[in-house]
Amino acid sequence: MSPHFTDRVNDLAALNGLLDGSREESAPLVVVSGPAGVGKTSLVTRWLRSTAEDFPDGQLYADLRGHSVGEPAHPSEILGQFLRAFGTGTVPASLAEQTALWRSVTAGLRISVMVDNAFSAAQVRPLLPGGRGGLLVATSRHRLSGLRADGALCHQLGLLDSEAAAEVLSRGVGADRVRSEAQETRELIALCGGLPLALCLAAARLASRPWQPMRSLVEALTQGQGRLSALAIEGEFSVHHALDESYAVLIPEAARLYRRLALLPVSSLEARVAAVVCRIPLTEAERLLDVLVEANLLEDIGPDSYRFHDLVRLHAQERAQEEEGAPEREEALRRVCDWYLATATQAQQQLSPIQLTLRRTYAFPLELPCPFTDASGALVWLEAHRLDLLATVRTAYDKGWDDPAWQLVDALWPLFHRLRYHDLWAEAHEIGLRAARRGGDRAAERQMLNSGAIGFGVAGRTEEAIEWFTGSLAAAREAGDERDEGQALHGLGSAQRQLGNFRAAGELLRQAITTWERAGYPRGAALSRIVLGEMALESEGARWDGLPAADYFAQAHTTLLAVDDPYDAARALAFHGRALARDGAHTAGVAELHQALAFFEQAGALPWQARIWEMLGSSAVEQADTGTAHDCFARAKELYTGQSPSDAQRMAVLLAGLPDRPAEAGEHAEPV
């Protein structure tokens, strides 16, 4: 699809000039704009490839979806993607904090960032890397004039002149044919309007029928000029006629796949989706995708990853509306929805085997093998498909498929809980809650309220968390579901603790423990005891309701090991070690902290690694061991810097408040 073979020497030289002229500025920002199909993405990709040596620390790409199906990408979504690419464990909830962390992570790095299909300056601005060594290039149909205030350097990409257009055709069908049919070549170039996308489609069409004279294509395009004249964007007119001709010569199976893929709400496509939407074997789907790529109707953007140019998607959608009946269109969508639901449910079972899974409703059973075989692969799949999964949730709700809508949200719990995409977490549960209520499923409603409220709490939206947990509590009591009642009480107690209302929090958590133990759910009771223990640690004498913090954590640790929850058991162990150290059993406490640290290092849980180093630092301060405290707080600060700027700043304050390090350098080089 992309006219990557188009020679745009002058444009490349202009971009090099912009970059050379900005070497002394901080983080150059370049905007390449132009009409749809003019080759912006191809040009910038080629340019950045040629400058790769200037950016040895990495090259990043993101599609901002400014003119694609669905909503444009929010900067938070892209920043989360970028931060995780640099190994950040936990991404902050707010855009301001994400932006600050991104600037901190990239300060001093020599990286290039390409953001494609930008819709507005507000989308692009937070993505600018920190320091002087980075480069951000945005492509857009708009000029994004608002970025000039940020020092943006702009390059407008124009249509191809006749010589460059002839070169595109020559490389597609051969120079001899272009020379022998010179008059037809000139007419075809005029019909394509100098637009690279239209010329590429025309070249692919001609190459597929070498025996057909170019005059036939010229006449076909000319005859079609009365259709879709309402399309006003420059170049779309000629593209549409070229698409008609490319589509007309597809084999029926490829034409059906072309139409049906365009019905889907997802931005990226793969062989399994193609197989599902047409109910064909995976090998046949791969073959037909190759046919569409060869015809320049799909872009091959990576291993088993394809996409439509947005103009091509419009054409394919029109063909689907005209040639597919409503029942066929509905079935194609539902098949893909069910496939995503079944696959996400398998991921949930890999990642959260102890979690209660609610019922699943399929109109079409899963017929393909699962794309992953273990928990690690399941999490990678969820993260890679998160946007398409959310788009499927939206589509299911819009189509009135209430059960699949909330069930897919339920299946995505491991994605929300482990990777903390806060905005996705909130939107998915808002839709899931509406679907559960519209469908009259009270158990699903309680599940959406509980898991959604947890997401609001994690994101620091405490008042919303309280509102949702309150609704869940009322619904659970109405249904007589003690397990859900305990969850709601635990959530409300945790929220009150976040607000500093310890007395109210303690009462709610005690109620949660009683309710959960009565329901036979010891794991829940253990989690509530961890929160009570944290409150004790933060209270005078490290006690709450007359019990020392260590007692709460010890009981929770024993229970969590018994129910085979090693992750939360390690949390309880870390807190227990800190409580022992604070109570004077320093050696034993520090040993437990290191034991928990080893678990979280093996699990790759950076937030908990940082927190334990902070606990070790606090324990060292209590022993007047300044050297060890400094080393531990410094280690915590380093880990927090990649996750939470506010916590990193807090560590900086603690470090600044320590007495000067002992003169004997190295005396406390290793924390004990």
XYZ file of C-alpha atoms in Angstrom:
672
model
C 0.000 0.000 0.000
C 2.569 2.569 1.032
C 4.370 4.247 -1.849
C 7.666 3.567 -0.097
C 9.369 3.317 -3.451
C 8.430 6.859 -4.448
C 11.453 9.080 -4.883
C 10.949 12.234 -2.846
C 14.531 13.410 -2.791
C 13.634 17.052 -2.272
C 11.341 16.242 0.646
C 13.997 14.082 2.302
C 16.541 16.859 1.860
C 14.097 19.347 3.376
C 13.590 17.144 6.434
C 17.330 16.725 6.867
C 17.658 20.484 6.719
C 15.037 20.931 9.427
C 16.831 18.471 11.677
C 20.253 20.023 11.073
C 18.878 23.460 11.839
C 17.468 22.346 15.169
C 20.488 20.533 16.574
C 21.005 23.156 19.269
C 17.360 23.160 20.328
C 15.782 20.866 22.913
C 14.004 17.779 21.564
C 13.248 18.811 17.964
C 9.587 18.551 16.947
C 8.767 18.110 13.250
C 5.275 18.080 11.705
C 4.828 16.524 8.257
C 1.369 17.318 6.894
C -0.500 16.717 3.673
C -3.685 15.217 2.224
C -4.799 11.612 2.701
C -2.835 9.123 0.628
C -0.003 11.515 -0.202
C 2.655 9.296 1.401
C 3.374 11.022 4.721
C 3.898 7.810 6.659
C 6.097 6.314 3.964
C 8.278 9.419 3.708
C 8.820 9.798 7.466
C 9.506 6.085 7.894
C 12.108 6.230 5.153
C 13.659 9.380 6.604
C 13.903 8.015 10.142
C 15.415 4.812 8.831
C 18.136 6.868 7.146
C 18.845 8.755 10.404
C 18.859 5.677 12.673
C 22.528 6.150 13.594
C 21.678 9.549 15.072
C 19.283 7.904 17.524
C 21.046 4.828 18.928
C 18.860 4.585 22.042
C 15.753 3.533 20.146
C 12.992 4.369 17.700
C 9.338 4.391 18.753
C 6.155 4.448 16.682
C 2.513 5.040 17.549
C -0.628 5.464 15.470
C -2.718 8.295 16.952
C -5.718 7.172 14.854
C -6.747 10.731 14.048
C -8.760 9.684 10.995
C -9.375 6.004 11.662
C -12.309 4.024 12.980
C -13.296 4.906 16.548
C -11.927 7.682 18.722
C -8.458 9.233 18.272
C -5.847 7.899 20.679
C -5.543 9.729 23.984
C -2.010 10.848 24.928
C -2.233 8.760 28.125
C -2.657 5.616 26.060
C 0.444 6.350 23.999
C 2.534 7.449 26.976
C 1.678 4.216 28.749
C 2.828 2.291 25.686
C 6.086 4.245 25.458
C 6.875 4.093 29.178
C 6.401 0.346 29.246
C 8.681 0.040 26.216
C 11.406 1.579 28.402
C 10.755 -0.861 31.250
C 8.530 1.269 33.445
C 6.666 -1.037 35.786
C 3.669 1.028 36.876
C 2.414 3.958 34.820
C 0.906 6.883 36.784
C -2.811 7.582 36.399
C -2.767 11.282 35.508
C -1.602 12.669 32.177
C 0.487 15.345 33.902
C 2.404 12.776 35.926
C 2.809 10.503 32.902
C 4.217 13.413 30.913
C 6.652 14.308 33.694
C 7.778 10.686 33.967
C 8.213 10.411 30.184
C 10.364 13.547 30.108
C 12.422 12.193 33.020
C 12.895 8.737 31.479
C 13.969 10.142 28.098
C 16.167 12.969 29.369
C 19.635 12.345 27.994
C 18.484 9.641 25.576
C 18.939 9.896 21.818
C 15.669 8.487 20.523
C 13.336 9.187 17.627
C 9.565 9.018 18.036
C 7.123 8.871 15.138
C 3.452 9.564 15.855
C 1.300 8.856 12.828
C -2.128 10.247 11.904
C -2.243 12.999 14.518
C -5.565 14.788 14.830
C -4.636 17.734 17.046
C -1.738 19.506 18.698
C -3.072 18.416 22.106
C -2.539 14.779 21.126
C 1.106 15.374 20.251
C 2.355 17.851 22.851
C 2.669 15.475 25.865
C 4.673 12.982 23.778
C 7.691 15.226 23.284
C 10.790 13.514 24.756
C 12.922 15.215 27.378
C 16.410 16.579 26.835
C 18.129 17.608 23.613
C 18.873 14.228 22.108
C 15.341 13.196 21.171
C 13.247 13.800 18.073
C 9.464 13.703 17.691
C 7.940 13.568 14.206
C 4.176 13.837 13.761
C 2.280 13.146 10.549
C -1.157 14.653 10.040
C -3.677 15.725 7.440
C -3.835 18.974 9.390
C -1.018 21.485 9.708
C -1.146 21.366 13.544
C -0.336 25.060 13.729
C -0.798 25.016 17.496
C 2.515 23.187 17.814
C 4.440 26.142 16.450
C 4.328 27.595 19.963
C 6.237 24.481 21.041
C 8.941 25.122 18.459
C 7.537 22.775 15.819
C 9.232 22.750 12.414
C 6.721 22.092 9.660
C 6.947 20.455 6.248
C 3.952 20.304 3.913
C 3.979 17.283 1.609
C 2.532 17.986 -1.817
C 1.256 15.828 -4.650
C 3.687 14.156 -7.030
C 4.660 15.899 -10.213
C 4.256 14.058 -13.502
C 7.862 12.820 -13.561
C 7.682 11.316 -10.056
C 4.242 9.873 -10.811
C 5.593 8.183 -13.928
C 8.416 6.726 -11.803
C 5.832 5.149 -9.467
C 4.085 3.516 -12.418
C 7.396 2.440 -13.961
C 8.431 0.621 -10.815
C 5.048 -1.042 -10.610
C 4.524 -2.177 -14.205
C 7.907 -1.653 -15.872
C 9.521 1.265 -17.668
C 9.012 -0.341 -21.092
C 5.261 -0.419 -20.665
C 5.151 3.174 -19.467
C 7.172 4.286 -22.513
C 5.145 2.235 -24.986
C 1.849 3.558 -23.651
C 2.982 7.121 -23.009
C -0.328 8.804 -23.821
C -2.276 6.455 -21.568
C 0.317 6.945 -18.832
C -0.214 10.707 -18.926
C -3.985 10.266 -18.763
C -3.719 7.811 -15.892
C -1.448 10.174 -13.954
C -3.969 12.966 -14.457
C -6.823 10.763 -13.255
C -4.823 9.849 -10.131
C -4.232 13.510 -9.401
C -0.597 13.028 -8.411
C -1.670 11.105 -5.322
C 0.779 8.277 -4.477
C -1.890 6.008 -3.003
C -4.008 6.195 -6.170
C -0.950 5.611 -8.353
C 0.095 2.574 -6.278
C -3.363 1.074 -6.608
C -3.365 1.703 -10.353
C 0.078 0.119 -10.715
C -1.001 -2.946 -8.731
C -4.124 -3.245 -10.882
C -2.076 -3.084 -14.091
C 0.545 -5.510 -12.813
C -2.135 -8.070 -12.008
C -3.283 -8.046 -15.662
C -0.190 -7.559 -17.813
C -2.074 -8.575 -20.954
C -4.670 -5.818 -20.557
C -3.861 -2.462 -22.227
C -3.522 0.567 -19.987
C -6.316 2.168 -22.018
C -8.821 -0.199 -20.365
C -7.969 1.097 -16.902
C -8.062 4.711 -18.058
C -11.520 4.200 -19.512
C -12.748 2.413 -16.399
C -11.585 5.260 -14.174
C -13.059 7.875 -16.488
C -16.447 6.169 -16.594
C -16.619 6.004 -12.831
C -16.176 9.715 -12.198
C -19.822 10.339 -11.440
C -19.817 8.294 -8.214
C -19.112 9.498 -4.668
C -18.473 13.066 -5.761
C -19.412 14.164 -2.243
C -15.973 13.091 -0.992
C -14.205 16.397 -0.639
C -10.754 15.544 0.697
C -8.163 16.099 -1.977
C -7.274 12.887 -3.746
C -10.036 10.674 -2.352
C -11.938 10.856 -5.628
C -9.203 9.281 -7.712
C -8.427 6.736 -4.976
C -11.988 5.527 -4.928
C -12.061 4.765 -8.637
C -8.713 3.003 -8.449
C -10.088 0.946 -5.545
C -13.129 -0.021 -7.596
C -10.866 -1.429 -10.256
C -8.602 -3.262 -7.794
C -11.626 -4.754 -6.049
C -13.257 -5.846 -9.303
C -10.501 -8.329 -10.112
C -10.240 -9.969 -6.676
C -11.134 -13.623 -6.413
C -14.497 -14.004 -4.610
C -12.975 -15.339 -1.384
C -10.558 -12.409 -1.118
C -13.327 -9.932 -1.934
C -15.477 -11.366 0.862
C -12.595 -11.080 3.345
C -11.942 -7.495 2.199
C -15.569 -6.550 2.871
C -15.881 -8.309 6.191
C -12.613 -7.075 7.693
C -13.844 -3.524 7.155
C -16.902 -4.216 9.335
C -14.741 -4.806 12.403
C -14.126 -2.084 14.990
C -10.469 -3.050 15.444
C -7.558 -0.999 14.140
C -5.158 -3.861 13.458
C -5.921 -7.197 11.830
C -4.368 -10.641 11.982
C -4.807 -14.071 10.448
C -6.917 -15.446 13.304
C -9.388 -12.582 13.022
C -9.547 -13.124 9.274
C -10.200 -16.828 9.806
C -12.951 -16.118 12.320
C -14.746 -13.430 10.339
C -15.066 -15.697 7.268
C -15.114 -19.042 9.125
C -12.202 -20.442 7.137
C -9.045 -22.370 8.132
C -6.114 -20.351 9.396
C -3.930 -21.296 6.428
C -6.616 -20.105 4.005
C -6.917 -16.825 5.910
C -3.161 -16.282 5.626
C -3.313 -16.936 1.866
C -6.172 -14.469 1.323
C -4.457 -11.797 3.402
C -1.442 -12.166 1.110
C -3.762 -11.665 -1.878
C -5.067 -8.407 -0.399
C -1.560 -7.194 0.419
C -0.394 -8.022 -3.102
C -3.319 -5.986 -4.484
C -2.316 -3.045 -2.246
C -5.659 -3.243 -0.453
C -4.089 -4.052 2.933
C -0.864 -2.855 4.508
C 1.457 -5.483 5.976
C 2.777 -3.699 9.076
C 4.538 -6.516 10.917
C 4.478 -10.217 11.726
C 0.835 -11.278 11.323
C -0.306 -7.670 11.542
C -2.241 -5.797 8.875
C -4.258 -2.637 8.556
C -6.385 -0.691 6.126
C -5.495 2.769 4.971
C -8.509 4.711 6.257
C -9.618 5.608 2.697
C -9.461 1.951 1.720
C -11.478 1.002 4.797
C -14.226 3.402 3.708
C -14.344 1.745 0.307
C -14.441 -1.753 1.805
C -17.226 -0.705 4.189
C -19.288 0.561 1.264
C -18.801 -2.703 -0.558
C -19.896 -4.583 2.574
C -23.035 -2.471 2.921
C -23.956 -3.080 -0.721
C -22.970 -6.735 -1.095
C -23.393 -8.305 2.358
C -26.839 -8.784 3.816
C -27.619 -7.537 7.321
C -27.627 -11.086 8.799
C -24.195 -11.797 7.289
C -22.792 -8.541 8.634
C -24.196 -9.275 12.098
C -22.790 -12.789 12.111
C -19.324 -11.625 11.081
C -19.224 -9.125 13.945
C -20.565 -11.571 16.496
C -18.092 -14.267 15.478
C -15.179 -11.920 16.121
C -16.728 -10.695 19.374
C -17.081 -14.276 20.596
C -13.520 -15.069 19.562
C -12.129 -12.168 21.573
C -14.317 -13.168 24.550
C -13.214 -16.807 24.452
C -9.536 -15.942 24.037
C -9.579 -13.302 26.788
C -11.302 -15.820 29.072
C -8.506 -18.312 28.432
C -5.993 -15.583 29.298
C -7.914 -14.885 32.505
C -7.761 -18.556 33.456
C -3.992 -18.612 32.844
C -3.315 -15.454 34.831
C -5.935 -15.547 37.610
C -6.799 -19.208 38.210
C -8.102 -18.553 41.723
C -10.458 -15.798 40.585
C -14.161 -16.576 40.379
C -15.189 -16.525 36.702
C -18.791 -15.706 35.880
C -20.735 -17.432 33.108
C -19.868 -16.980 29.430
C -22.361 -16.794 26.566
C -21.268 -17.646 23.031
C -23.343 -17.530 19.866
C -20.457 -19.187 18.004
C -18.032 -21.541 19.790
C -14.285 -21.056 19.503
C -12.906 -23.058 16.556
C -9.259 -21.922 16.488
C -6.339 -22.863 18.763
C -5.465 -20.375 21.481
C -2.687 -17.943 20.441
C -0.746 -18.462 23.725
C 0.186 -21.403 25.911
C 1.217 -19.916 29.260
C 0.588 -17.004 31.603
C 3.388 -14.887 30.185
C 2.062 -15.264 26.664
C -1.474 -14.542 27.864
C -0.434 -11.205 29.391
C 1.504 -10.241 26.251
C -1.573 -11.029 24.144
C -3.875 -8.985 26.380
C -1.601 -5.960 26.287
C -1.043 -6.137 22.534
C -4.808 -6.398 21.871
C -6.070 -4.087 24.617
C -7.406 -1.377 22.289
C -9.136 -3.860 20.023
C -10.612 -5.579 23.073
C -12.034 -2.293 24.336
C -13.365 -1.511 20.854
C -15.077 -4.910 20.882
C -16.664 -4.105 24.255
C -18.049 -0.882 22.789
C -19.344 -2.662 19.704
C -21.005 -5.456 21.680
C -22.816 -2.898 23.810
C -23.881 -0.818 20.810
C -25.252 -3.946 19.113
C -27.293 -4.816 22.192
C -25.222 -7.906 23.040
C -25.242 -7.247 26.762
C -23.872 -10.586 27.955
C -20.754 -10.555 25.739
C -20.158 -6.875 26.604
C -19.920 -7.311 30.382
C -18.386 -10.786 30.107
C -15.494 -9.427 28.058
C -14.907 -6.717 30.678
C -14.909 -9.421 33.353
C -12.390 -11.476 31.364
C -10.021 -8.502 31.116
C -9.436 -8.324 34.879
C -5.787 -9.522 34.654
C -5.054 -6.770 32.129
C -6.524 -4.093 34.381
C -5.046 -5.414 37.623
C -1.521 -6.128 36.421
C -0.875 -3.410 33.846
C -2.975 -0.576 35.311
C -4.325 1.088 32.168
C -6.490 3.391 34.269
C -8.559 5.043 31.539
C -9.249 1.725 29.819
C -10.166 0.178 33.180
C -12.697 2.922 33.905
C -14.300 3.090 30.453
C -14.619 -0.680 30.128
C -16.376 -0.989 33.484
C -18.696 1.921 32.817
C -19.827 0.128 29.647
C -19.911 -3.252 31.383
C -22.068 -1.877 34.194
C -24.572 -0.402 31.727
C -24.687 -3.720 29.853
C -25.232 -5.764 33.023
C -28.028 -3.463 34.163
C -29.686 -3.375 30.751
C -29.505 -7.162 30.593
C -30.920 -7.511 34.107
C -28.021 -9.636 35.397
C -27.595 -8.652 39.037
C -24.544 -10.869 39.650
C -22.792 -9.276 36.689
C -23.796 -5.830 37.936
C -22.131 -6.498 41.291
C -19.006 -7.809 39.571
C -18.764 -4.677 37.418
C -19.296 -2.426 40.442
C -16.633 -4.186 42.499
C -13.879 -4.486 39.897
C -14.652 -1.032 38.516
C -14.480 0.501 41.984
C -11.078 -1.102 42.535
C -9.895 0.588 39.350
C -11.112 3.989 40.512
C -9.293 3.468 43.805
C -6.039 2.490 42.077
C -6.285 5.601 39.906
C -6.742 7.810 42.984
C -10.390 8.560 42.151
C -11.444 7.725 45.690
C -14.849 9.409 45.728
C -15.908 7.478 42.626
C -14.598 4.269 44.187
C -16.759 4.886 47.261
C -19.811 5.551 45.090
C -19.362 2.284 43.177
C -18.584 0.199 46.278
C -21.670 1.643 47.996
C -23.799 0.546 45.049
C -22.184 -2.875 45.156
C -22.843 -3.234 48.881
C -26.543 -2.469 48.459
C -26.848 -4.892 45.542
C -24.978 -7.654 47.394
C -27.176 -7.347 50.472
C -30.293 -7.342 48.315
C -29.105 -10.576 46.663
C -27.891 -12.136 49.915
C -24.422 -12.643 48.405
C -22.010 -12.514 51.346
C -18.880 -12.886 49.232
C -19.740 -9.790 47.213
C -20.829 -8.019 50.393
C -17.409 -8.669 51.902
C -15.707 -7.322 48.785
C -17.765 -4.119 48.926
C -17.051 -3.645 52.650
C -13.337 -4.240 52.081
C -13.319 -1.721 49.230
C -15.130 0.913 51.275
C -12.743 0.366 54.177
C -9.709 0.714 51.933
C -11.136 3.898 50.425
C -11.772 5.425 53.859
C -8.214 4.563 54.819
C -6.975 6.392 51.703
C -8.930 9.431 52.878
C -7.346 9.189 56.345
C -10.594 8.169 58.079
C -9.035 5.334 60.075
C -11.883 4.815 62.535
C -14.483 4.385 59.768
C -12.038 2.265 57.781
C -11.368 -0.054 60.715
C -15.069 -0.683 61.320
C -15.731 -1.472 57.645
C -12.738 -3.796 57.412
C -13.809 -5.661 60.554
C -17.244 -6.127 58.994
C -15.593 -7.402 55.819
C -13.584 -9.997 57.764
C -16.656 -11.219 59.625
C -18.711 -11.413 56.431
C -16.006 -13.181 54.442
C -15.299 -15.726 57.168
C -18.997 -16.454 57.417
C -19.077 -16.964 53.637
C -16.074 -19.324 53.783
C -13.670 -17.032 51.909
C -10.489 -16.841 54.043
C -8.418 -15.159 51.331
C -10.641 -12.064 51.450
C -10.391 -11.904 55.231
C -6.576 -12.071 54.939
C -6.519 -9.147 52.507
C -8.578 -7.059 54.933
C -6.162 -7.931 57.741
C -3.277 -6.609 55.614
C -5.022 -3.229 55.391
C -5.685 -3.229 59.138
C -2.012 -4.021 59.694
C -1.005 -1.098 57.476
C -3.222 1.169 59.561
C -1.556 -0.172 62.688
C 1.906 0.568 61.240
C 0.816 4.139 60.609
C -0.680 4.574 64.099
C 0.903 5.392 67.438
C 2.699 2.406 68.910
C 2.189 0.424 65.703
C -1.091 -0.916 67.071
C -4.716 -0.844 65.968
C -7.650 -1.865 68.156
C -5.137 -3.076 70.720
C -3.341 -5.464 68.359
C 0.226 -4.951 67.094
C 0.692 -4.615 63.340
C 2.802 -7.777 63.220
C -0.137 -9.883 64.418
C -2.358 -8.780 61.532
C 0.352 -9.505 58.978
C 1.336 -12.865 60.478
C -2.229 -14.161 60.370
C -2.716 -12.871 56.819
C 0.545 -14.473 55.665
C -0.382 -17.881 57.076
C -3.824 -17.778 55.442
C -2.579 -16.643 52.038
C -0.004 -19.415 51.903
C -2.733 -21.910 52.782
C -4.984 -20.751 49.907
C -2.053 -20.777 47.437
C -1.780 -17.022 46.868
C 2.018 -16.513 46.906
C 1.939 -12.943 45.578
C -0.248 -11.551 48.368
C 1.551 -13.769 50.861
C 4.794 -12.019 49.906
C 3.102 -8.668 50.490
C 2.067 -9.777 53.968
C 5.599 -11.062 54.640
C 7.141 -7.718 53.677
C 4.819 -5.831 55.996
C 5.451 -8.329 58.773
C 9.189 -7.827 58.404
C 8.768 -4.076 58.600
C 6.581 -4.428 61.709
C 9.179 -6.641 63.406
C 11.960 -4.179 62.633
C 9.926 -1.306 64.015
C 9.170 -3.317 67.168
C 12.886 -3.825 67.808
C 13.441 -7.230 66.191
C 15.610 -5.579 63.548
C 17.612 -8.586 62.336
C 14.583 -10.855 61.951
C 12.536 -8.116 60.316
C 15.206 -7.224 57.762
C 15.635 -10.898 56.904
C 11.919 -11.168 56.082
C 12.060 -8.002 54.022
C 14.888 -9.461 51.939
C 12.960 -12.702 51.556
C 9.958 -10.806 50.184
C 12.253 -8.696 48.006
C 13.693 -11.825 46.389
C 10.169 -12.991 45.508
C 9.219 -9.696 43.889
C 12.503 -9.520 41.998
C 11.800 -12.932 40.527
C 8.213 -11.871 39.725
C 9.422 -8.656 38.098
C 7.157 -6.570 40.368
C 8.997 -3.231 40.356
C 6.514 -1.286 42.535
C 6.924 -3.758 45.379
C 10.688 -3.867 44.972
C 10.764 -0.088 45.407
C 8.470 -0.228 48.404
C 10.568 -2.856 50.176
C 13.781 -0.868 49.615
C 11.972 2.063 51.216
C 11.006 -0.146 54.187
C 14.623 -1.266 54.525
C 15.724 2.368 54.504
C 13.223 3.299 57.211
C 14.375 0.342 59.325
C 17.989 1.479 58.943
C 17.081 5.014 60.044
C 15.629 3.569 63.250
C 19.017 1.924 63.880
C 20.859 5.203 63.154
C 22.568 3.369 60.281
C 22.873 6.343 57.948
C 24.969 4.617 55.293
C 22.542 1.741 54.860
C 19.555 4.107 54.939
C 21.130 6.199 52.195
C 21.783 3.157 50.009
C 18.258 1.811 50.470
C 16.474 5.112 49.840
C 18.668 5.690 46.805
C 17.721 2.255 45.440
C 14.039 2.979 46.115
C 14.318 6.371 44.412
C 15.873 4.766 41.334
C 13.017 2.253 41.064
C 10.311 4.826 41.787
C 11.702 7.133 39.100
C 10.572 4.659 36.474
C 7.092 4.392 37.990
C 5.977 7.284 40.164
C 7.652 10.720 40.097
C 5.869 11.732 43.319
C 7.304 8.752 45.204
C 10.739 9.400 43.688
C 10.532 12.980 44.934
C 9.534 11.724 48.371
C 12.668 9.555 48.432
C 14.735 12.574 47.410
C 13.359 14.462 50.428
C 14.203 11.537 52.725
C 17.722 11.360 51.312
C 18.200 15.096 51.793
C 17.076 14.774 55.420
C 19.647 12.129 56.320
C 22.782 13.155 58.216
C 25.982 13.187 56.203
C 27.221 9.741 55.262
C 30.015 8.347 57.448
C 33.492 9.298 56.327
C 34.448 5.636 55.878
C 33.216 5.191 52.351
C 32.034 1.696 51.698
C 31.462 0.849 55.360
C 27.792 0.274 54.599
C 28.028 -0.403 50.884
C 25.651 -3.366 51.102
C 22.369 -3.010 52.995
C 22.092 -5.589 55.743
